[in-house]
Coordinates of C-alpha atoms in Angstrom, one line a residue:
M2 CA 14.5 11.5 6.4
A3 CA 13.8 14.1 9.1
S4 CA 15.9 17.3 9.0
V5 CA 17.0 19.1 5.9
P6 CA 20.7 18.5 6.6
N7 CA 20.0 14.8 7.1
V8 CA 18.3 14.6 3.7
C9 CA 21.0 16.5 2.0
G10 CA 23.8 14.0 2.2
G11 CA 26.2 16.1 0.1
G12 CA 27.2 18.4 3.0
W13 CA 26.9 22.1 3.6
A14 CA 26.7 23.1 -0.1
E15 CA 23.6 20.9 -0.8
T16 CA 22.0 21.9 2.5
K17 CA 22.5 25.5 1.7
A18 CA 20.9 25.0 -1.7
A19 CA 17.9 23.3 -0.1
Y20 CA 17.4 26.2 2.3
R21 CA 17.6 28.6 -0.6
L22 CA 14.9 26.6 -2.4
L23 CA 12.7 26.7 0.7
D24 CA 13.2 30.4 0.9
N25 CA 12.3 31.0 -2.7
A26 CA 9.0 32.9 -2.8
R27 CA 8.5 31.8 -6.4
L28 CA 8.2 28.2 -5.2
D29 CA 4.5 28.2 -4.6
F30 CA 2.9 25.3 -2.7
R31 CA -0.1 25.2 -5.0
E32 CA 2.0 25.2 -8.2
V33 CA 4.1 22.3 -7.0
L34 CA 1.0 20.3 -6.1
R35 CA -0.5 21.2 -9.4
A36 CA 2.5 19.9 -11.3
H37 CA 2.1 16.6 -9.4
S38 CA -1.6 16.6 -10.3
V39 CA -0.9 16.5 -14.0
P40 CA 0.5 12.9 -14.0
T41 CA -2.0 12.0 -11.3
L42 CA -4.8 13.0 -13.7
E43 CA -3.4 10.7 -16.4
R44 CA -3.4 7.8 -13.9
I45 CA -7.0 8.7 -13.0
R46 CA -8.1 8.6 -16.6
Q47 CA -6.9 5.0 -16.9
Q48 CA -9.4 3.9 -14.3
S49 CA -13.2 3.4 -14.7
R50 CA -13.7 4.6 -11.1
V51 CA -11.4 6.2 -8.4
L52 CA -11.9 7.0 -4.7
C53 CA -11.0 10.5 -3.5
L54 CA -10.2 10.1 0.2
Q55 CA -10.2 13.2 2.5
D56 CA -9.3 13.6 6.1
T57 CA -7.6 16.0 8.5
T58 CA -4.4 15.6 10.5
E59 CA -2.7 18.0 12.9
L60 CA 1.0 18.8 12.7
D61 CA 2.4 19.6 16.1
Y62 CA 5.3 22.1 16.3
S63 CA 5.0 22.9 20.0
G64 CA 8.2 24.1 21.6
R65 CA 9.3 25.9 18.5
P66 CA 9.0 29.6 19.5
S67 CA 11.3 30.6 16.6
M68 CA 8.8 29.3 14.0
A69 CA 6.5 32.1 12.9
G70 CA 3.0 31.7 11.6
L71 CA 1.8 28.7 13.6
G72 CA -1.6 28.5 15.2
R73 CA -3.2 26.8 18.2
L74 CA -4.1 23.2 18.1
N75 CA -6.6 21.8 20.7
Y76 CA -5.3 24.4 23.2
E77 CA -3.1 27.5 23.2
Q78 CA 0.1 25.8 24.4
R79 CA 0.1 23.4 21.5
Q80 CA 1.1 25.1 18.3
G81 CA 1.1 23.9 14.7
L82 CA -0.9 23.5 11.5
Y83 CA -3.7 21.4 10.2
L84 CA -3.4 19.5 6.9
H85 CA -6.4 18.3 4.8
P86 CA -5.3 16.5 1.6
T87 CA -7.2 14.6 -1.1
L88 CA -5.6 11.2 -1.7
V89 CA -6.8 9.4 -4.8
I90 CA -6.7 5.6 -5.0
S91 CA -8.0 3.1 -7.5
E92 CA -10.9 0.7 -6.6
A93 CA -8.3 -2.0 -6.1
G94 CA -6.5 0.3 -3.6
V95 CA -3.5 1.6 -5.5
A96 CA -2.5 5.1 -4.5
L97 CA -2.6 7.3 -7.7
G98 CA -1.6 10.7 -6.3
V99 CA -2.5 13.7 -4.2
T100 CA -4.6 16.3 -6.0
D101 CA -5.5 18.9 -3.4
C102 CA -4.5 20.0 0.1
W103 CA -6.0 22.5 2.5
H104 CA -3.6 23.6 5.2
W105 CA -4.2 26.3 7.8
A106 CA -3.3 27.7 11.2
R107 CA -6.0 28.6 13.7
L108 CA -6.1 32.2 14.9
P109 CA -6.0 32.9 18.7
K110 CA -9.3 32.4 20.6
G111 CA -11.6 35.3 20.2
E112 CA -10.4 36.4 16.8
P113 CA -12.7 35.9 13.8
D114 CA -11.7 32.9 11.8
L115 CA -12.9 30.9 8.8
A116 CA -15.3 28.0 9.5
E117 CA -13.1 24.9 9.3
S118 CA -16.0 22.9 7.8
L119 CA -15.3 24.7 4.6
R120 CA -12.4 22.4 3.9
W121 CA -14.8 19.5 3.3
V122 CA -17.1 21.5 1.0
E123 CA -14.3 23.0 -1.0
G124 CA -12.6 19.6 -1.1
Y125 CA -15.7 18.2 -2.8
E126 CA -15.7 21.1 -5.2
R127 CA -12.1 20.4 -6.2
V128 CA -13.0 16.7 -6.8
A129 CA -15.9 17.8 -9.0
E130 CA -13.6 20.1 -11.0
M131 CA -11.2 17.1 -11.5
A132 CA -14.2 15.0 -12.6
A133 CA -14.7 17.3 -15.6
L134 CA -11.1 16.7 -16.7
A135 CA -11.6 12.9 -16.6
P136 CA -15.1 12.4 -18.1
E137 CA -14.7 8.6 -18.7
T138 CA -13.8 8.0 -15.0
R139 CA -16.3 8.2 -12.1
L140 CA -15.0 9.9 -9.1
V141 CA -16.2 9.1 -5.6
Y142 CA -15.6 11.4 -2.6
V143 CA -15.1 9.3 0.5
A144 CA -15.1 10.8 4.0
D145 CA -15.4 9.8 7.7
R146 CA -18.0 11.3 10.1
E147 CA -16.5 14.8 10.2
G148 CA -17.4 15.1 6.5
D149 CA -21.1 14.6 7.3
L150 CA -22.2 18.1 6.5
R151 CA -25.5 19.3 5.1
A152 CA -23.6 22.0 3.2
L153 CA -21.6 19.4 1.4
I154 CA -24.7 17.3 0.5
D155 CA -26.5 20.4 -0.8
R156 CA -23.4 21.5 -2.8
A157 CA -23.1 18.1 -4.4
E158 CA -26.7 18.3 -5.6
Q159 CA -26.1 21.9 -6.9
L160 CA -23.2 20.6 -9.0
G161 CA -25.3 17.9 -10.5
F162 CA -23.4 15.1 -8.6
A163 CA -20.3 15.7 -10.8
A164 CA -18.7 13.3 -8.3
D165 CA -20.5 10.8 -6.1
Y166 CA -20.0 10.9 -2.4
L167 CA -19.8 8.2 0.3
I168 CA -19.8 9.6 3.9
R169 CA -20.1 7.9 7.3
V170 CA -23.1 9.3 9.1
Q171 CA -22.6 11.4 12.2
H172 CA -25.9 13.3 12.4
D173 CA -29.2 11.5 12.7
R174 CA -31.0 13.9 10.3
K175 CA -34.7 14.6 10.0
L176 CA -36.5 13.3 6.9
N177 CA -39.1 14.9 4.7
D178 CA -42.0 12.8 5.6
P179 CA -45.3 13.4 7.4
L180 CA -44.0 12.0 10.7
D181 CA -40.7 13.9 10.7
G182 CA -38.9 10.6 11.0
K183 CA -35.1 10.2 11.5
L184 CA -32.6 8.8 9.1
R185 CA -31.3 6.0 11.3
A186 CA -34.8 4.8 12.3
A187 CA -35.8 4.6 8.6
V188 CA -32.9 2.3 7.7
E189 CA -33.2 0.2 10.8
A190 CA -36.9 -0.4 9.9
Q191 CA -35.9 -2.1 6.7
P192 CA -35.5 -5.9 6.4
V193 CA -32.0 -7.4 6.2
L194 CA -30.9 -7.5 2.6
G195 CA -28.2 -10.1 3.2
T196 CA -24.8 -10.4 4.9
I197 CA -21.2 -9.7 4.0
A198 CA -18.0 -11.0 5.5
F199 CA -14.4 -9.7 5.5
D200 CA -11.2 -10.0 7.5
L201 CA -10.6 -7.2 9.9
P202 CA -6.9 -6.5 10.5
A203 CA -5.5 -6.1 14.0
G204 CA -5.4 -2.6 15.4
G205 CA -4.4 -1.4 18.9
N206 CA -5.6 -4.0 21.4
R207 CA -7.9 -5.5 18.8
P208 CA -6.9 -8.9 17.4
A209 CA -7.4 -9.7 13.7
R210 CA -10.6 -11.5 13.1
Q211 CA -13.4 -12.1 10.6
V212 CA -16.4 -9.8 10.6
T213 CA -19.9 -10.7 9.4
Q214 CA -22.3 -7.8 8.9
T215 CA -26.0 -7.6 8.1
I216 CA -26.9 -5.1 5.4
R217 CA -30.0 -2.8 5.4
L218 CA -30.8 -0.1 2.8
A219 CA -33.2 2.8 2.7
R220 CA -33.7 5.6 0.1
V221 CA -34.8 8.7 2.0
E222 CA -35.4 12.4 1.5
L223 CA -33.7 14.8 3.9
K224 CA -35.9 17.5 5.5
T225 CA -35.9 21.0 4.1
R226 CA -37.7 24.1 5.3
S227 CA -39.8 24.1 2.1
G228 CA -40.0 21.9 -1.0
P229 CA -38.3 18.6 -1.8
G230 CA -35.0 17.9 -0.1
P231 CA -31.9 15.9 -1.4
Q232 CA -32.4 12.2 -1.7
V233 CA -29.7 9.9 -0.2
T234 CA -29.3 6.1 0.1
V235 CA -28.5 5.0 3.7
I236 CA -26.4 1.8 4.1
L237 CA -26.4 0.2 7.5
A238 CA -23.7 -2.5 7.9
R239 CA -23.9 -4.0 11.4
E240 CA -22.1 -6.8 13.1
E241 CA -24.9 -8.5 15.1
A242 CA -22.8 -11.0 17.1
P243 CA -19.3 -9.8 17.8
P244 CA -16.9 -12.0 19.8
E245 CA -17.1 -11.7 23.6
G246 CA -15.2 -8.6 24.8
Q247 CA -15.0 -7.1 21.3
E248 CA -16.9 -4.0 20.1
A249 CA -19.3 -4.6 17.3
V250 CA -18.2 -3.2 13.9
E251 CA -21.0 -1.0 12.6
W252 CA -21.0 1.6 9.8
C253 CA -23.9 3.8 8.7
L254 CA -23.1 5.4 5.4
I255 CA -24.9 7.8 3.0
T256 CA -24.4 8.2 -0.7
N257 CA -26.2 10.1 -3.4
E258 CA -26.3 7.0 -5.6
E259 CA -29.4 4.8 -5.6
I260 CA -28.3 1.5 -4.2
T261 CA -30.8 -1.4 -4.4
T262 CA -28.8 -4.7 -4.3
L263 CA -26.5 -6.5 -1.9
E264 CA -23.6 -6.5 -4.4
Q265 CA -23.9 -2.7 -4.8
A266 CA -23.9 -2.3 -1.0
R267 CA -20.9 -4.7 -0.7
A268 CA -18.9 -2.6 -3.1
R269 CA -19.6 0.6 -1.2
I270 CA -18.6 -1.0 2.1
E271 CA -15.3 -2.1 0.4
W272 CA -14.8 1.5 -0.8
Y273 CA -15.3 2.8 2.7
R274 CA -12.9 0.3 4.2
K275 CA -10.2 1.6 1.8
R276 CA -10.5 5.0 3.5
W277 CA -8.0 3.6 5.9
W278 CA -5.3 4.3 3.3
I279 CA -5.3 8.0 4.1
E280 CA -4.5 7.1 7.8
V281 CA -1.5 5.1 6.5
Y282 CA -0.6 8.0 4.4
F283 CA -0.5 10.3 7.4
R284 CA 1.6 7.8 9.3
I285 CA 4.2 7.8 6.5
L286 CA 4.2 11.6 6.6
K287 CA 4.8 11.8 10.3
S288 CA 6.8 8.7 11.2
G289 CA 8.6 8.1 7.9
C290 CA 9.1 11.6 6.5
R291 CA 9.1 13.0 10.1
I292 CA 7.6 16.3 9.0
E293 CA 6.9 17.3 12.6
A294 CA 10.7 17.2 13.3
L295 CA 11.4 19.9 10.7
Q296 CA 13.4 22.8 12.1
L297 CA 12.3 25.7 9.8
R298 CA 11.8 29.3 11.0
T299 CA 8.8 30.4 9.0
R300 CA 5.5 29.0 7.9
E301 CA 6.4 29.8 4.3
R302 CA 9.5 27.6 4.5
L303 CA 7.4 24.9 6.2
E304 CA 4.7 25.0 3.5
R305 CA 7.2 24.5 0.7
A306 CA 8.8 21.6 2.5
L307 CA 5.4 20.0 3.2
V308 CA 4.4 19.9 -0.4
L309 CA 7.6 18.1 -1.3
Y310 CA 7.0 15.6 1.5
L311 CA 3.4 15.1 0.4
I312 CA 4.7 13.8 -2.9
V313 CA 7.5 11.7 -1.3
A314 CA 4.9 10.0 1.1
W315 CA 2.6 9.3 -1.8
R316 CA 5.4 7.5 -3.7
I317 CA 6.0 5.2 -0.7
L318 CA 2.3 4.5 -0.4
M319 CA 2.1 3.9 -4.2
L320 CA 5.0 1.5 -4.0
M321 CA 3.4 -0.5 -1.2
T322 CA -0.1 -0.6 -2.8
L323 CA 1.1 -1.3 -6.4
G324 CA 3.5 -4.0 -5.2
R325 CA 0.5 -5.7 -3.5
E326 CA -2.0 -5.4 -6.4
H327 CA 0.3 -5.8 -9.4
P328 CA 3.5 -7.7 -8.3
E329 CA 3.8 -9.2 -11.8
W330 CA 4.3 -5.9 -13.5
C331 CA 7.8 -4.9 -14.7
C332 CA 9.7 -3.1 -11.9
E333 CA 10.6 -0.2 -14.2
V334 CA 7.1 1.1 -13.9
V335 CA 8.3 2.4 -10.5
F336 CA 12.0 2.0 -10.1
S337 CA 14.7 3.6 -12.3
V338 CA 17.3 1.3 -13.9
E339 CA 19.9 2.4 -11.4
E340 CA 17.6 1.7 -8.5
W341 CA 16.6 -1.8 -9.4
Q342 CA 20.0 -2.9 -10.6
T343 CA 21.6 -1.6 -7.4
A344 CA 19.0 -3.2 -5.2
W345 CA 19.5 -6.5 -7.1
A346 CA 23.3 -6.4 -6.9
I347 CA 23.4 -5.6 -3.2
H348 CA 20.8 -8.2 -2.2
H349 CA 21.9 -11.1 -4.5
R350 CA 25.7 -10.3 -4.6
T351 CA 25.5 -11.0 -8.4
P352 CA 25.3 -8.8 -11.5
P353 CA 21.7 -7.8 -12.3
P354 CA 19.8 -9.7 -15.0
A355 CA 19.5 -8.3 -18.6
T356 CA 15.7 -8.5 -18.3
P357 CA 14.2 -6.3 -15.5
P358 CA 12.6 -8.5 -12.8
D359 CA 9.0 -8.1 -11.7
L360 CA 7.9 -5.4 -9.4
G361 CA 7.1 -7.7 -6.5
A362 CA 10.6 -9.0 -6.4
I363 CA 12.2 -5.6 -6.2
V364 CA 9.6 -4.4 -3.6
R365 CA 10.5 -7.3 -1.4
I366 CA 14.3 -6.6 -1.8
V367 CA 13.8 -2.9 -0.8
A368 CA 11.5 -3.9 2.1
G369 CA 14.3 -6.2 3.2
F370 CA 16.7 -3.3 3.4
G371 CA 14.2 -1.7 5.8
G372 CA 14.0 -4.8 8.1
W373 CA 11.1 -6.8 6.5
L374 CA 12.0 -10.5 7.0
G375 CA 9.7 -12.0 4.4
R376 CA 9.0 -15.2 6.3
K377 CA 6.4 -17.7 5.1
N378 CA 3.5 -16.3 7.2
D379 CA 4.6 -12.6 7.2
P380 CA 2.2 -10.1 5.7
P381 CA 3.2 -8.1 2.7
P382 CA 5.7 -5.3 3.3
G383 CA 4.3 -2.3 5.1
P384 CA 5.0 1.4 4.9
K385 CA 7.7 1.5 7.6
A386 CA 9.9 -1.2 6.0
L387 CA 9.5 0.5 2.6
W388 CA 10.3 4.0 3.6
Q389 CA 13.4 2.8 5.5
G390 CA 14.3 0.6 2.6
M391 CA 13.9 3.4 0.1
T392 CA 16.1 5.6 2.2
K393 CA 18.9 3.0 2.2
L394 CA 18.4 2.3 -1.5
S395 CA 18.8 6.0 -2.2
A396 CA 22.2 6.0 -0.4
Y397 CA 23.3 2.9 -2.1
V398 CA 22.5 4.3 -5.6
E399 CA 24.3 7.5 -4.7
A400 CA 27.4 5.6 -3.6
V401 CA 27.4 3.3 -6.7
T402 CA 27.0 6.3 -9.0
A403 CA 29.9 8.2 -7.3
I404 CA 32.1 5.1 -7.6
R405 CA 31.4 4.7 -11.3
A406 CA 31.9 8.4 -12.0
A407 CA 35.2 8.4 -10.2
E408 CA 36.2 5.1 -11.7
I409 CA 37.3 3.9 -8.3
K410 CA 38.7 0.4 -8.2
F411 CA 39.1 -1.2 -4.8
P412 CA 42.3 -3.4 -4.5
Q413 CA 41.8 -7.1 -3.7
R414 CA 43.1 -7.7 -0.3
K415 CA 44.8 -11.0 0.5
R416 CA 43.2 -13.0 3.3
I417 CA 45.3 -13.3 6.3
R418 CA 45.6 -16.8 7.6
H419 CA 45.9 -17.3 11.4

């Protein structure tokens, strides 16, 4: 993907048209995302529960003095934007769409600026608004420690918990009890409810391994200056005996829901573990779509390009997650006829079948175009193989379409014998 000219394979005319599109003031970031939200909402309505994942990533455009409208990142010399989307996934982990996105540039130090914590509170409000449009589906707002804000907890209560929340604890808050106890001490004082086990994938210098955690639960009331405070359930999942040299895996989570059983706690742990999909989504945006390599002169142009790439990155993640969860589905739920037939013909060197193959077969073929080997013990295709495979497939489809349109017939060449 990368640069606009690289994406526009038709030459200068297509590239110029793309720049005109990005210059068009009527192409509003919010309207494009709202158009994507319409089919996303339909996918949400087909689920009994969905997880709304939120997190923030920085987009580094340092060294681009010609790009106007950027702000400082962690220090003045680094310039760029911050992006805070809402990625919606099913309980099974299938990416359903992107429904909201905060993006902003920080002002120079010393100038009054909006509190960046607002993005978490407003993010919950947008999820609550979406919940009203899908009354048969329960929405769960899932966030890491940065989302542990009292303002968010209070706002969720004010809105009548239109959506549930599940947030990793960062602040050891005081409780409304005679001893002014703390949240963590309250849950650690509870007996172990049971244990859960799961496979932890490799990451960085950490090898893949199985993790067994003990589970403790506590229902507590957070302290207020006067009157009753919001009640939350605290879930403490702790690995008591990690392998030598490995850091223990421990999560302390809070939710508005009243959780009393091990199975309920296990489900919430699984939901929190799926928060990792938004990190994968960011990796697709940066390494696959290469949005930090865009050479655009204004923030307005950049915003219009970003919203298009947000949807492209979602499609790659959707393809990966849907291919894992529902490989038996018909491939035409994702791929057009031209796409799957071209992929089949190039891979098998035979005409495509009359009946569309299953989704898993075409996903594996496309991943193969991107370098996935598909050996016996290889894991399922990841995002890198799929975004590279989809890029190649797009070129293949364009070439086949052009050949058919021009009715080009290549002469059969005689083999030269030596």
